[in-house]
Short mmCIF file of C-alpha atoms in Angstrom, two decimals:
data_model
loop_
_atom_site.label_atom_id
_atom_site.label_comp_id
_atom_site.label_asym_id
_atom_site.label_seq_id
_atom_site.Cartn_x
_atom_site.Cartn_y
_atom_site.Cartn_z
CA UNK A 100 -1.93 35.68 66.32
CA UNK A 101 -5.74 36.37 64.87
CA UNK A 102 -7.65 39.49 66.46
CA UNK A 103 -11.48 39.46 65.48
CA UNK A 104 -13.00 42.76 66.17
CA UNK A 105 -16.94 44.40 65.36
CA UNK A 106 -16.30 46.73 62.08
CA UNK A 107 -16.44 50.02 63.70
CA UNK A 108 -15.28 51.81 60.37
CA UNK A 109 -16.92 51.39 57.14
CA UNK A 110 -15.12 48.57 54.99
CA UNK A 111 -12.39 49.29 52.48
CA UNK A 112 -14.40 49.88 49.34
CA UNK A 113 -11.80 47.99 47.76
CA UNK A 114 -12.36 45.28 49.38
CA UNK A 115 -16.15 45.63 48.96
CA UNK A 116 -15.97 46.00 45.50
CA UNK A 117 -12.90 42.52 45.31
CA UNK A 118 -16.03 40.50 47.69
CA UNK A 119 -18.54 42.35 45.35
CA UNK A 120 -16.88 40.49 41.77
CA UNK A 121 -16.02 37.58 43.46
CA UNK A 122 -19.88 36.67 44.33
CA UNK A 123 -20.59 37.42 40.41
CA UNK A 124 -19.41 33.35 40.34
CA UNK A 125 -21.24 32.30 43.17
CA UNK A 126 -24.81 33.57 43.24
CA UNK A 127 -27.36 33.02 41.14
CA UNK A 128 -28.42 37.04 40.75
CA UNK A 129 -25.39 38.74 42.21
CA UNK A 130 -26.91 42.46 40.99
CA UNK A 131 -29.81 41.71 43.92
CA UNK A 132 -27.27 40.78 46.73
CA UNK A 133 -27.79 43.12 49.74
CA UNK A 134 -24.72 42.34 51.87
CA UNK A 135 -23.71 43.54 55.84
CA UNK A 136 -19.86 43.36 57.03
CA UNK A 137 -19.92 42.29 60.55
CA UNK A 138 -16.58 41.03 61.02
CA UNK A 139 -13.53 41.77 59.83
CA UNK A 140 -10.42 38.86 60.94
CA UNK A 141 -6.74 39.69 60.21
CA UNK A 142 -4.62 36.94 59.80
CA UNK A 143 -1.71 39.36 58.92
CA UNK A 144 -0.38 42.07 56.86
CA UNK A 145 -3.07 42.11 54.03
CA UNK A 146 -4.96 39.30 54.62
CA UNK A 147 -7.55 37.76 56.62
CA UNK A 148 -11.67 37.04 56.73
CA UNK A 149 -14.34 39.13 56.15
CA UNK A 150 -17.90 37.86 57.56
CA UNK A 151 -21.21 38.97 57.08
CA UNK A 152 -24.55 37.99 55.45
CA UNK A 153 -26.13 38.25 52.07
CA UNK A 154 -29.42 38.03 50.70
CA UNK A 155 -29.86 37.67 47.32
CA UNK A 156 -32.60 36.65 44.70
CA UNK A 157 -32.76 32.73 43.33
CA UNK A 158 -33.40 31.45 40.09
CA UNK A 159 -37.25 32.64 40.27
CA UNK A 160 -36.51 35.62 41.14
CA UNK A 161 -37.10 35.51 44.99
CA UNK A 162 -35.01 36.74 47.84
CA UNK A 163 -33.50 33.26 49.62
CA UNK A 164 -33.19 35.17 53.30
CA UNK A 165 -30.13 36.25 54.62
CA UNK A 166 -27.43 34.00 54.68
CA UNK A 167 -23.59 33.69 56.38
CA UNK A 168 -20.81 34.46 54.21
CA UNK A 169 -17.31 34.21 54.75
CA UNK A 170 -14.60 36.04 52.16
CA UNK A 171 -11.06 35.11 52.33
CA UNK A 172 -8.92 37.73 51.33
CA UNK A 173 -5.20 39.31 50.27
CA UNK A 174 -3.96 42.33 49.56
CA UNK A 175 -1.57 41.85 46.89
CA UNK A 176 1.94 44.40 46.59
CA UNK A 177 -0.35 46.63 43.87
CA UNK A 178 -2.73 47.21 47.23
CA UNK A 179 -5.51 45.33 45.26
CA UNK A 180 -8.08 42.96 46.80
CA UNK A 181 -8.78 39.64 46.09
CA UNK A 182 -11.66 37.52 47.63
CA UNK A 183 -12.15 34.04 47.53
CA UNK A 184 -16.57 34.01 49.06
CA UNK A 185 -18.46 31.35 50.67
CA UNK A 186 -22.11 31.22 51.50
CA UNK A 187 -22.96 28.98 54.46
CA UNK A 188 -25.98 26.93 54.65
CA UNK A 189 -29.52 28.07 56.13
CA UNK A 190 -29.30 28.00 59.58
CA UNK A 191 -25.45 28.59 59.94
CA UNK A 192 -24.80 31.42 62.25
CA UNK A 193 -21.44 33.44 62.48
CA UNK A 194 -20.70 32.22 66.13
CA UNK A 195 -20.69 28.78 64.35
CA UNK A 196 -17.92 29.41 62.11
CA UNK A 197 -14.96 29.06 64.09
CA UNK A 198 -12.91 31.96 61.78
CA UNK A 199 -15.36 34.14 62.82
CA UNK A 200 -14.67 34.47 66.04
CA UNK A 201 -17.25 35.08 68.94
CA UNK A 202 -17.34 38.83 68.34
CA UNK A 203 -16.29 40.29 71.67
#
């Protein structure tokens, strides 16, 4: 069974930090990413979907806009995080991505 539910509690900052590295491979200047948690999906013990949006700087050096991203993640036995981040296309909004949920 997957519950979606509004973060009501700041996230795990190990799990920020595990979405944090894992964006170092996916954005062009990951130091300038300004990122907001909006949803938080478990799928089970340790693992599920964090979504939220990031804006971050392109090659020249401009901010792109805020932007859907999805983060799959685990909790391994250690009780580390690791996050596996995807940044949705311009125009994508959360209610659009079914993992998401609808928020309510």
């Amino acid at each position: 069974m997957t519950s979606a539910t509004a973060l009501s509690a700041p996230i795990d900052g190990k799990l920020k930090k595990a979405i944090d590295v894992a964006f170092e491979d996916v954005l062009n200047d990951p130091y300038s990413a300004k990122f907001t948690y909006d949803r938080l999906v478990e799928r089970g013990a340790g693992v599920g979907v964090v979504c939220g949006t990031v804006n971050a700087k392109n090659k020249m050096g401009a901010y792109v806009g805020k932007r859907v991203f999805t983060a799959v993640y685990v909790k391994d036995t250690a009780g580390a995080f690791h996050a596996d981040p995807k940044v949705w296309d311009e125009g994508v909004s959360m209610s659009d991505i079914s993992v998401c949920g609808n928020g309510k």
